[in-house]
Amino acid sequence: MIFKSPYPDVEIPNVPLTEFVLSRTQQFGDSPALIDGPSGRTITYAQLGGAIRLVASSLAKRGFGKGDVFAIYSPNIPEYAVAFHAVSLLGGIVTTVNPLYTAEELARQLNDAGAKYLLTISLFLENAKTAVSQTNVEEIFTFDPVDGATPFGTLLQSDGSLPEININPAEDLVVLPYSSGTTGYPKGVMLTHRNIVSNIVQVEGVSGIELVEQEDVVMGILPFFHIYGMVVIMNMSLAKGATIVTMPRFDMVQFLELVQKHKVTRVNLVPPILVGLAKHPIVDQYDTSSLVELFSGAAPLGQALADEVKARLNCRVVQGYGLTETSPVTHVYNLTMTQEDKLSSIGPAIPNTDVMIVDPTSGEPVGKNERGELWISGPQVMKGYLNNPDATAATVDEDGWLHTGDIGYVDDEGFFYIVDRLKELIKYKGFQVAPAELEALLLGHPAIADVAVIPSPDEEAGEVPKAFVVLKTETTADEIMAWVAERVSPQKKVRRVEFVSEVPKSLSGKILRRVLVEQERAKLGN
């Protein structure tokens, strides 16, 4: 049974992403497009298009062109959008890198993506240089001037002339974010111009709800390297003429100060930040009355937490659902559509999106109120994984259905709910962490004989990585956690360790992770 969106289909413009965004921004003139939260530095809409063209012109004169890959390794700042769209305008591909990555993780992505240039900030330059020494990257740029790299500002010194570029929106990639898999290293997700443009107009086609409007001030708090921040915050907001206030990292006090100072109206966030807004006593010291709507995504939002935040801040709470592989949005929950007892729902599918719920054991579609894996079909579904046809075939079938790995159901009114994950990924504060990657690392510890890593429920983070360790020589949990912390980015840290006599495995030797997950949930009362 195929569940269709309740909304009418929308027409998808067959244009490249930056052409689509800039065609809309011309009318916004001197309105602020992006404001740097800490400094107040501002780029207006009138300045934005010009800056994008100047940087694109400079890159083209350096020999950067269609199909070349440009890595951005930076926290959120206004110029991120300039760099992103300059590359896009040339038909180049932006690969967005987690700013918390170690040099080893960065080098792996740069090599896999085939990056030609890397753009970062001075604070990350040493890490970047270490990584680049192991790659074919030709030049490092930094947003802020520093010895040892080319200042991004020099790219603004150009005549603005551009070569003729022929972009096929349906085929040509615009962005290559990396998504954690349940096995091995993160994979490059190939997203085309059409994927991203589709998702913007699909979300705009959700009637009865406006996720962003021209008069809005949007907090750019979620990282632009993440598909949620890149599309939902950066590109959807710019396409509507809203103002984005960027934050390089989340800090509750600074966040509240910026909401108060800039009269922020909408915030896209993840459940761990909502926990702080619901419970932190400091919230009451700031004027948050400008807030109209909080949009939660990247991890499931519970009904009780949604109710608590809504009551405290007196604003709407909306939940969405999506994946990197779906550019990202597939579902949006609209509070105005129905009673508010569905706050934990992800809502119905957005326009042009079909959903099946499939029994993971039998492979047969199921009906309403029956649990199964969500399969998605729509113009936002990725082209595939970079250089990984096997992983692509395992995720997107020959009929174009993307198998999400998430278990859910649909109620009688067409509202979807996510209840579990078929995939084994750990969702730490909205970031995906692959257990297999941590297990491979931990097996390199001299005191560890065997190990299994699972998601352990955590009120603040949603889930944290927990290792079940079989020792061969004596050591402590603290020592193991510190050892891992030296070798991975912060979201991948093992935060709990339990010593066991053996790791449960199937006859074929596969870790029975589900057994450990169920034991952990029972122990913690989840």
Coordinates of C-alpha atoms in Angstrom, one line a residue:
M1 CA 0.0 0.0 0.0
I2 CA 1.4 3.4 -1.0
F3 CA 0.6 6.3 1.2
K4 CA 0.5 9.5 -0.8
S5 CA 1.0 13.1 0.5
P6 CA -2.3 14.8 1.3
Y7 CA -0.9 18.0 -0.4
P8 CA -1.2 18.6 -4.1
D9 CA 2.0 18.0 -6.1
V10 CA 4.1 21.1 -6.7
E11 CA 6.0 22.0 -9.9
I12 CA 9.7 21.5 -9.6
P13 CA 11.7 24.3 -11.4
N14 CA 14.3 22.7 -13.7
V15 CA 17.0 25.2 -12.8
P16 CA 20.4 25.0 -11.0
L17 CA 20.2 25.7 -7.2
T18 CA 22.1 29.0 -7.1
E19 CA 20.2 30.4 -10.1
F20 CA 17.0 29.4 -8.3
V21 CA 18.0 31.1 -5.0
L22 CA 19.4 34.3 -6.6
S23 CA 16.4 34.7 -8.9
R24 CA 14.4 35.2 -5.7
T25 CA 16.8 37.3 -3.7
Q26 CA 17.1 40.2 -6.2
Q27 CA 13.9 41.7 -4.8
F28 CA 15.2 41.8 -1.2
G29 CA 17.7 44.6 -1.7
D30 CA 19.3 46.0 1.5
S31 CA 17.5 43.6 3.8
P32 CA 20.1 41.7 5.9
A33 CA 20.6 38.1 4.5
L34 CA 23.1 36.9 7.1
I35 CA 24.3 38.3 10.4
D36 CA 27.2 36.9 12.3
G37 CA 25.8 36.5 15.8
P38 CA 29.0 37.1 17.9
S39 CA 30.2 40.2 15.9
G40 CA 27.1 41.6 14.2
R41 CA 28.9 41.5 10.8
T42 CA 26.2 41.6 8.1
I43 CA 25.8 40.6 4.5
T44 CA 22.7 42.2 2.8
Y45 CA 20.8 40.5 0.0
A46 CA 22.1 43.2 -2.4
Q47 CA 25.7 42.3 -1.4
L48 CA 25.1 38.5 -1.4
G49 CA 24.6 38.0 -5.2
G50 CA 27.6 40.2 -6.0
A51 CA 29.9 38.4 -3.6
I52 CA 28.8 35.0 -4.9
R53 CA 29.6 36.1 -8.5
L54 CA 33.0 37.6 -7.6
V55 CA 34.2 34.5 -5.7
A56 CA 32.9 32.2 -8.5
S57 CA 34.8 34.4 -11.0
S58 CA 38.1 34.1 -9.0
L59 CA 37.7 30.3 -8.6
A60 CA 37.0 29.9 -12.4
K61 CA 40.2 31.9 -13.2
R62 CA 42.1 29.5 -10.9
G63 CA 40.9 26.6 -13.0
F64 CA 38.1 25.4 -10.8
G65 CA 35.1 24.3 -12.8
K66 CA 32.2 22.0 -13.3
G67 CA 32.4 18.8 -11.4
D68 CA 35.4 19.9 -9.3
V69 CA 35.0 19.4 -5.5
F70 CA 35.4 22.1 -3.0
A71 CA 35.5 21.2 0.7
I72 CA 34.2 23.6 3.4
Y73 CA 35.5 22.8 6.9
S74 CA 34.1 25.5 9.0
P75 CA 31.5 26.5 11.7
N76 CA 28.5 28.6 10.7
I77 CA 29.5 32.1 9.6
P78 CA 27.8 34.4 7.0
E79 CA 30.5 33.8 4.3
Y80 CA 29.8 30.1 4.4
A81 CA 26.7 30.8 2.2
V82 CA 28.9 32.9 -0.2
A83 CA 31.4 30.1 -0.7
F84 CA 28.7 27.5 -1.0
H85 CA 26.8 29.3 -3.8
A86 CA 30.0 30.5 -5.6
V87 CA 31.0 26.8 -6.1
S88 CA 27.4 25.9 -7.0
L89 CA 27.2 28.7 -9.6
L90 CA 30.2 27.2 -11.4
G91 CA 28.7 23.7 -11.5
G92 CA 31.2 22.6 -8.8
I93 CA 30.4 20.3 -5.9
V94 CA 30.6 21.3 -2.2
T95 CA 31.6 18.6 0.2
T96 CA 30.7 19.8 3.7
V97 CA 32.9 18.6 6.5
N98 CA 32.1 18.3 10.2
P99 CA 34.2 21.0 11.9
L100 CA 34.8 18.7 14.8
Y101 CA 36.6 16.1 12.6
T102 CA 40.1 15.0 13.4
A103 CA 42.8 15.3 10.8
E104 CA 42.5 11.6 10.0
E105 CA 38.7 11.9 9.5
L106 CA 39.1 15.0 7.4
A107 CA 41.8 13.4 5.2
R108 CA 39.6 10.4 4.6
Q109 CA 36.7 12.6 3.4
L110 CA 38.9 14.8 1.2
N111 CA 40.4 11.8 -0.5
D112 CA 37.1 10.0 -0.9
A113 CA 35.4 13.1 -2.4
G114 CA 38.4 14.0 -4.5
A115 CA 38.5 17.6 -3.2
K116 CA 40.5 20.1 -5.2
Y117 CA 40.3 23.0 -2.6
L118 CA 39.7 23.3 1.1
L119 CA 38.2 26.3 2.9
T120 CA 38.5 26.6 6.6
I121 CA 39.1 29.0 9.5
S122 CA 42.4 29.9 11.1
L123 CA 41.5 28.0 14.2
F124 CA 41.4 24.8 12.2
L125 CA 44.3 25.4 9.9
E126 CA 46.9 23.1 11.6
N127 CA 44.4 20.3 11.6
A128 CA 43.6 21.1 7.9
K129 CA 47.3 21.1 6.9
T130 CA 47.9 17.8 8.6
A131 CA 45.0 16.3 6.7
V132 CA 45.8 18.0 3.4
S133 CA 49.4 16.6 3.5
Q134 CA 47.8 13.1 2.9
T135 CA 45.6 14.2 0.0
N136 CA 45.7 15.8 -3.5
V137 CA 44.1 19.1 -2.3
E138 CA 45.8 21.9 -4.3
E139 CA 45.1 24.9 -2.1
I140 CA 43.8 25.8 1.4
F141 CA 41.8 29.0 1.9
T142 CA 40.8 30.5 5.2
F143 CA 37.8 32.7 5.9
D144 CA 40.0 34.9 8.2
P145 CA 43.5 35.9 7.0
V146 CA 46.3 33.9 8.5
D147 CA 49.8 32.9 7.4
G148 CA 50.0 29.6 5.6
A149 CA 46.7 29.8 3.7
T150 CA 45.1 32.0 1.0
P151 CA 42.6 34.5 2.5
F152 CA 39.1 34.0 1.3
G153 CA 38.8 37.8 0.9
T154 CA 41.2 37.6 -2.1
L155 CA 38.6 35.7 -4.0
L156 CA 36.4 38.8 -3.8
Q157 CA 38.9 40.7 -5.9
S158 CA 37.7 39.9 -9.3
D159 CA 36.1 41.4 -12.4
G160 CA 33.1 39.1 -11.9
S161 CA 33.2 37.6 -15.3
L162 CA 32.1 33.9 -15.5
P163 CA 32.6 31.2 -18.1
E164 CA 29.6 29.7 -19.8
I165 CA 28.5 26.7 -17.7
N166 CA 25.9 24.2 -18.7
I167 CA 24.4 22.5 -15.6
N168 CA 21.9 19.7 -15.9
P169 CA 20.0 20.1 -12.7
A170 CA 18.7 16.5 -12.6
E171 CA 22.1 14.9 -13.2
D172 CA 24.8 17.3 -11.9
L173 CA 25.8 17.2 -8.2
V174 CA 25.8 20.3 -6.1
V175 CA 26.6 19.0 -2.7
L176 CA 28.3 15.9 -1.3
P177 CA 27.6 15.6 2.4
Y178 CA 28.8 12.5 4.3
S179 CA 26.4 10.2 6.1
S180 CA 27.4 7.5 8.6
G181 CA 26.6 4.0 7.6
T182 CA 26.1 1.0 9.9
T183 CA 29.2 -0.6 8.5
G184 CA 32.5 1.1 7.7
Y185 CA 33.2 4.8 7.2
P186 CA 30.8 7.6 6.3
K187 CA 29.6 7.6 2.7
G188 CA 29.4 10.5 0.3
V189 CA 25.7 11.3 -0.5
M190 CA 25.3 12.5 -4.1
L191 CA 22.7 15.3 -4.2
T192 CA 21.9 17.1 -7.4
H193 CA 20.7 20.6 -8.0
R194 CA 17.2 19.2 -8.6
N195 CA 17.3 17.3 -5.3
I196 CA 17.8 20.5 -3.3
V197 CA 15.5 22.8 -5.4
S198 CA 12.8 20.1 -5.2
N199 CA 13.0 19.9 -1.4
I200 CA 12.8 23.7 -1.0
V201 CA 9.6 24.0 -3.1
Q202 CA 8.2 20.8 -1.7
V203 CA 8.4 22.2 1.9
E204 CA 7.0 25.5 0.6
G205 CA 4.0 23.5 -0.8
V206 CA 2.9 22.3 2.7
S207 CA -0.3 24.2 2.9
G208 CA -1.4 25.8 6.2
I209 CA 2.1 26.2 7.5
E210 CA 5.0 28.6 6.7
L211 CA 8.3 27.3 7.9
V212 CA 10.0 30.6 6.9
E213 CA 8.8 33.9 5.5
Q214 CA 10.5 37.1 4.4
E215 CA 9.9 38.9 7.6
D216 CA 11.4 36.1 9.7
V217 CA 14.7 36.2 11.6
V218 CA 16.0 32.7 11.7
M219 CA 18.7 31.4 14.1
G220 CA 21.4 29.6 12.2
I221 CA 22.3 27.4 15.0
L222 CA 22.5 23.9 13.5
P223 CA 25.7 23.4 11.5
F224 CA 25.6 24.2 7.8
F225 CA 27.8 21.2 7.1
H226 CA 24.7 19.0 8.1
I227 CA 22.0 18.6 5.5
Y228 CA 19.4 20.0 7.9
G229 CA 21.4 23.2 8.5
M230 CA 22.4 23.5 4.8
V231 CA 19.0 23.1 3.2
V232 CA 16.4 23.9 5.8
I233 CA 18.2 26.8 7.5
M234 CA 20.6 28.3 4.9
N235 CA 18.9 27.7 1.5
M236 CA 15.2 27.7 2.4
S237 CA 15.7 30.9 4.4
L238 CA 17.7 32.7 1.7
A239 CA 15.1 31.6 -1.0
K240 CA 12.4 33.3 1.1
G241 CA 14.4 36.5 1.9
A242 CA 14.6 35.9 5.6
T243 CA 17.5 37.0 7.8
I244 CA 19.8 34.3 9.2
V245 CA 21.7 35.0 12.4
T246 CA 24.6 32.6 12.5
M247 CA 26.2 31.0 15.6
P248 CA 29.5 29.2 15.2
R249 CA 28.8 26.9 18.1
F250 CA 25.9 26.4 20.5
D251 CA 26.0 28.3 23.8
M252 CA 22.8 28.7 25.7
V253 CA 23.6 32.1 27.0
Q254 CA 24.7 33.5 23.7
F255 CA 21.7 31.8 22.0
L256 CA 19.3 33.6 24.4
E257 CA 21.1 36.9 24.0
L258 CA 20.8 36.7 20.2
V259 CA 17.1 35.8 20.3
Q260 CA 16.5 38.8 22.5
K261 CA 18.8 41.2 20.5
H262 CA 17.7 40.3 17.0
K263 CA 14.1 39.4 17.9
V264 CA 14.5 35.9 16.4
T265 CA 11.2 34.5 15.2
R266 CA 12.1 30.9 14.2
V267 CA 14.6 28.4 15.3
N268 CA 15.5 25.1 13.7
L269 CA 17.0 22.8 16.3
V270 CA 17.4 19.3 17.7
P271 CA 15.7 17.7 20.8
P272 CA 18.8 18.1 23.1
I273 CA 18.6 21.9 22.7
L274 CA 14.9 21.7 23.3
V275 CA 15.7 20.0 26.6
G276 CA 17.7 23.0 27.6
L277 CA 15.0 25.4 26.6
A278 CA 12.5 23.4 28.6
K279 CA 14.5 23.0 31.8
H280 CA 17.3 25.6 32.1
P281 CA 16.5 28.3 34.7
I282 CA 18.5 30.9 32.8
V283 CA 15.8 31.0 30.0
D284 CA 13.5 33.1 32.2
Q285 CA 16.1 35.9 32.3
Y286 CA 15.7 36.7 28.6
D287 CA 13.0 38.1 26.4
T288 CA 12.0 35.3 24.1
S289 CA 8.6 36.7 23.2
S290 CA 9.6 37.2 19.5
L291 CA 9.7 33.4 19.0
V292 CA 6.9 32.2 16.8
E293 CA 8.0 28.6 16.0
L294 CA 10.5 26.0 16.9
F295 CA 11.2 23.3 14.3
S296 CA 12.7 20.1 15.6
G297 CA 14.4 17.5 13.5
A298 CA 17.4 15.1 13.2
A299 CA 16.1 13.0 16.1
P300 CA 12.7 12.0 17.5
L301 CA 10.9 14.5 19.7
G302 CA 8.8 13.2 22.5
Q303 CA 5.3 14.5 23.3
A304 CA 6.1 15.5 26.9
L305 CA 9.2 17.6 25.9
A306 CA 7.2 19.3 23.1
D307 CA 4.4 20.2 25.5
E308 CA 6.9 21.5 28.0
V309 CA 8.7 23.8 25.6
K310 CA 5.5 25.0 24.0
A311 CA 4.1 25.9 27.4
R312 CA 7.2 27.7 28.6
L313 CA 8.0 29.7 25.5
N314 CA 4.4 30.2 24.2
C315 CA 5.3 29.3 20.6
R316 CA 4.5 26.6 18.1
V317 CA 6.5 23.4 18.1
V318 CA 6.8 21.7 14.7
Q319 CA 8.5 18.4 14.0
G320 CA 9.9 17.2 10.7
Y321 CA 11.6 14.1 9.5
G322 CA 14.1 13.4 6.8
L323 CA 17.6 12.0 6.0
T324 CA 20.7 13.2 4.3
E325 CA 19.7 10.8 1.5
T326 CA 16.4 12.7 1.0
S327 CA 17.8 16.2 0.8
P328 CA 16.6 16.1 3.7
V329 CA 12.8 16.6 4.3
T330 CA 10.1 14.0 3.7
H331 CA 7.6 14.8 6.4
V332 CA 6.5 17.9 8.3
Y333 CA 4.0 18.0 11.2
N334 CA 1.7 21.0 11.0
L335 CA 0.1 22.0 14.3
T336 CA -2.7 23.9 12.6
M337 CA -4.0 20.8 10.9
T338 CA -5.3 18.8 13.8
Q339 CA -5.4 18.4 17.5
E340 CA -2.2 18.8 19.5
D341 CA -2.1 15.3 20.7
K342 CA 0.0 14.4 17.7
L343 CA 3.1 16.5 18.7
S344 CA 5.2 13.3 18.6
S345 CA 4.2 12.6 15.0
I346 CA 6.4 13.6 12.1
G347 CA 3.3 14.5 10.2
P348 CA 2.2 13.5 6.8
A349 CA 4.5 13.3 3.8
I350 CA 5.3 16.6 2.0
P351 CA 4.2 17.2 -1.6
N352 CA 5.5 14.9 -4.4
T353 CA 6.4 12.3 -1.8
D354 CA 5.1 8.7 -1.6
V355 CA 5.7 6.4 1.4
M356 CA 5.4 2.7 1.9
I357 CA 5.6 0.9 5.2
V358 CA 7.2 -2.5 4.7
D359 CA 7.5 -5.5 7.0
P360 CA 11.3 -5.9 7.4
T361 CA 10.9 -9.7 7.7
S362 CA 8.6 -10.5 4.9
G363 CA 9.3 -7.6 2.6
E364 CA 5.6 -7.0 2.1
P365 CA 3.9 -3.6 2.5
V366 CA 1.6 -3.2 5.5
G367 CA -1.4 -1.0 6.2
K368 CA -2.3 1.7 8.7
N369 CA -1.3 1.2 12.4
E370 CA 1.1 -1.6 11.5
R371 CA 4.8 -1.2 12.1
G372 CA 7.4 -1.5 9.4
E373 CA 10.3 0.2 7.7
L374 CA 9.6 3.5 6.0
W375 CA 10.4 3.5 2.2
I376 CA 10.4 6.9 0.5
S377 CA 10.0 7.9 -3.1
G378 CA 10.2 11.4 -4.5
P379 CA 12.3 14.0 -6.4
Q380 CA 14.4 14.6 -3.2
V381 CA 15.8 11.1 -3.1
M382 CA 19.6 11.1 -3.7
K383 CA 21.4 10.1 -6.9
G384 CA 23.3 7.5 -4.8
Y385 CA 26.4 7.0 -2.7
L386 CA 29.7 8.2 -4.3
N387 CA 31.8 5.4 -5.7
N388 CA 29.7 2.8 -3.8
P389 CA 27.2 1.1 -6.1
D390 CA 26.7 -1.8 -3.6
A391 CA 25.6 0.6 -0.8
T392 CA 23.5 2.5 -3.2
A393 CA 21.7 -0.7 -4.4
A394 CA 21.1 -1.7 -0.8
T395 CA 19.5 1.7 0.0
V396 CA 17.6 2.7 -3.1
D397 CA 15.9 -0.2 -4.9
E398 CA 15.5 -0.6 -8.7
D399 CA 12.0 1.0 -8.4
G400 CA 13.5 4.2 -6.8
W401 CA 12.3 3.5 -3.3
L402 CA 14.7 4.6 -0.6
H403 CA 14.8 2.2 2.4
T404 CA 15.2 4.5 5.4
G405 CA 16.1 2.0 8.0
D406 CA 13.6 3.6 10.4
I407 CA 10.7 1.7 11.8
G408 CA 7.4 3.5 12.0
Y409 CA 3.7 3.4 11.3
V410 CA 0.9 5.7 10.0
D411 CA -2.3 6.3 11.9
D412 CA -5.9 6.5 10.5
E413 CA -5.5 10.2 9.7
G414 CA -2.3 9.8 7.7
F415 CA 0.2 10.9 10.4
F416 CA 3.4 9.1 10.5
Y417 CA 5.4 8.1 13.7
I418 CA 9.0 6.9 14.0
V419 CA 9.3 4.3 16.8
D420 CA 12.7 2.6 16.2
R421 CA 15.6 2.1 13.9
L422 CA 16.3 -0.9 11.8
K423 CA 19.7 0.6 11.2
E424 CA 22.1 0.4 14.0
L425 CA 23.3 4.0 14.0
I426 CA 23.6 5.9 17.2
K427 CA 21.9 9.3 17.2
Y428 CA 24.0 11.5 19.5
K429 CA 22.4 15.0 19.7
G430 CA 21.2 14.6 16.1
F431 CA 24.6 13.4 14.8
Q432 CA 24.9 9.9 13.4
V433 CA 27.5 7.7 14.9
A434 CA 28.3 4.3 13.4
P435 CA 28.9 1.5 16.0
A436 CA 31.1 -0.4 13.6
E437 CA 33.5 2.4 13.3
L438 CA 33.9 2.6 17.1
E439 CA 34.2 -1.1 17.4
A440 CA 37.0 -1.2 14.8
L441 CA 38.8 1.5 16.8
L442 CA 38.3 -0.2 20.2
L443 CA 39.6 -3.5 18.9
G444 CA 42.9 -1.7 18.5
H445 CA 43.2 -1.1 22.2
P446 CA 45.8 -3.4 23.7
A447 CA 43.6 -4.4 26.7
I448 CA 40.4 -5.2 24.7
A449 CA 39.6 -8.7 23.4
D450 CA 36.2 -8.1 22.0
V451 CA 33.6 -5.3 22.0
A452 CA 30.2 -4.2 20.9
V453 CA 28.9 -0.6 20.8
I454 CA 25.3 0.3 21.1
P455 CA 23.1 3.4 21.5
S456 CA 22.4 3.9 25.2
P457 CA 19.3 6.1 25.9
D458 CA 20.2 9.5 27.4
E459 CA 17.8 12.3 28.4
E460 CA 20.1 15.1 27.2
A461 CA 21.7 13.7 24.1
G462 CA 19.0 11.3 23.0
E463 CA 21.5 8.5 22.7
V464 CA 25.2 8.1 23.7
P465 CA 27.7 5.4 22.5
K466 CA 28.1 2.7 25.0
A467 CA 30.7 0.0 24.7
F468 CA 30.3 -3.6 26.1
V469 CA 33.9 -4.7 26.5
V470 CA 35.6 -8.1 27.0
L471 CA 39.0 -7.5 28.5
K472 CA 42.2 -9.5 27.9
T473 CA 44.3 -7.4 30.3
E474 CA 43.2 -5.1 33.1
T475 CA 42.2 -1.5 32.5
T476 CA 39.4 0.9 33.6
A477 CA 36.3 2.3 31.9
D478 CA 37.8 5.8 32.3
E479 CA 41.0 4.8 30.6
I480 CA 39.1 3.3 27.6
M481 CA 36.9 6.4 27.2
A482 CA 39.9 8.7 27.4
W483 CA 41.8 6.5 24.8
V484 CA 38.9 6.8 22.4
A485 CA 38.4 10.5 23.0
E486 CA 42.0 11.2 21.8
R487 CA 41.2 9.5 18.4
V488 CA 37.7 10.6 17.4
S489 CA 35.6 13.8 17.1
P490 CA 33.5 14.7 20.1
Q491 CA 30.2 13.2 19.0
K492 CA 31.9 9.8 18.5
K493 CA 33.2 9.6 22.1
V494 CA 32.3 6.4 24.0
R495 CA 30.5 7.8 27.0
R496 CA 29.6 4.6 28.8
V497 CA 31.5 1.3 29.3
E498 CA 30.3 -2.0 30.7
F499 CA 32.6 -4.9 31.2
V500 CA 31.2 -8.3 30.1
S501 CA 32.4 -11.9 29.8
E502 CA 31.3 -12.2 26.2
V503 CA 29.6 -10.3 23.4
P504 CA 26.4 -12.0 22.1
K505 CA 26.8 -13.1 18.5
S506 CA 24.9 -15.0 15.9
L507 CA 26.1 -18.4 14.5
S508 CA 27.7 -16.4 11.6
G509 CA 29.6 -14.3 14.1
K510 CA 27.5 -11.1 13.7
I511 CA 27.1 -9.1 16.9
L512 CA 23.6 -9.4 18.2
R513 CA 23.3 -5.7 18.9
R514 CA 19.5 -5.8 19.2
V515 CA 19.9 -8.1 22.3
L516 CA 22.2 -5.6 24.0
V517 CA 19.9 -2.7 23.0
E518 CA 16.9 -4.4 24.5
Q519 CA 18.8 -5.2 27.7
E520 CA 20.0 -1.6 28.0
R521 CA 16.5 -0.2 27.5
A522 CA 15.0 -2.6 30.1
K523 CA 17.8 -1.7 32.6
L524 CA 17.2 2.1 32.1
G525 CA 13.4 1.7 32.0
N526 CA 13.1 3.0 28.4

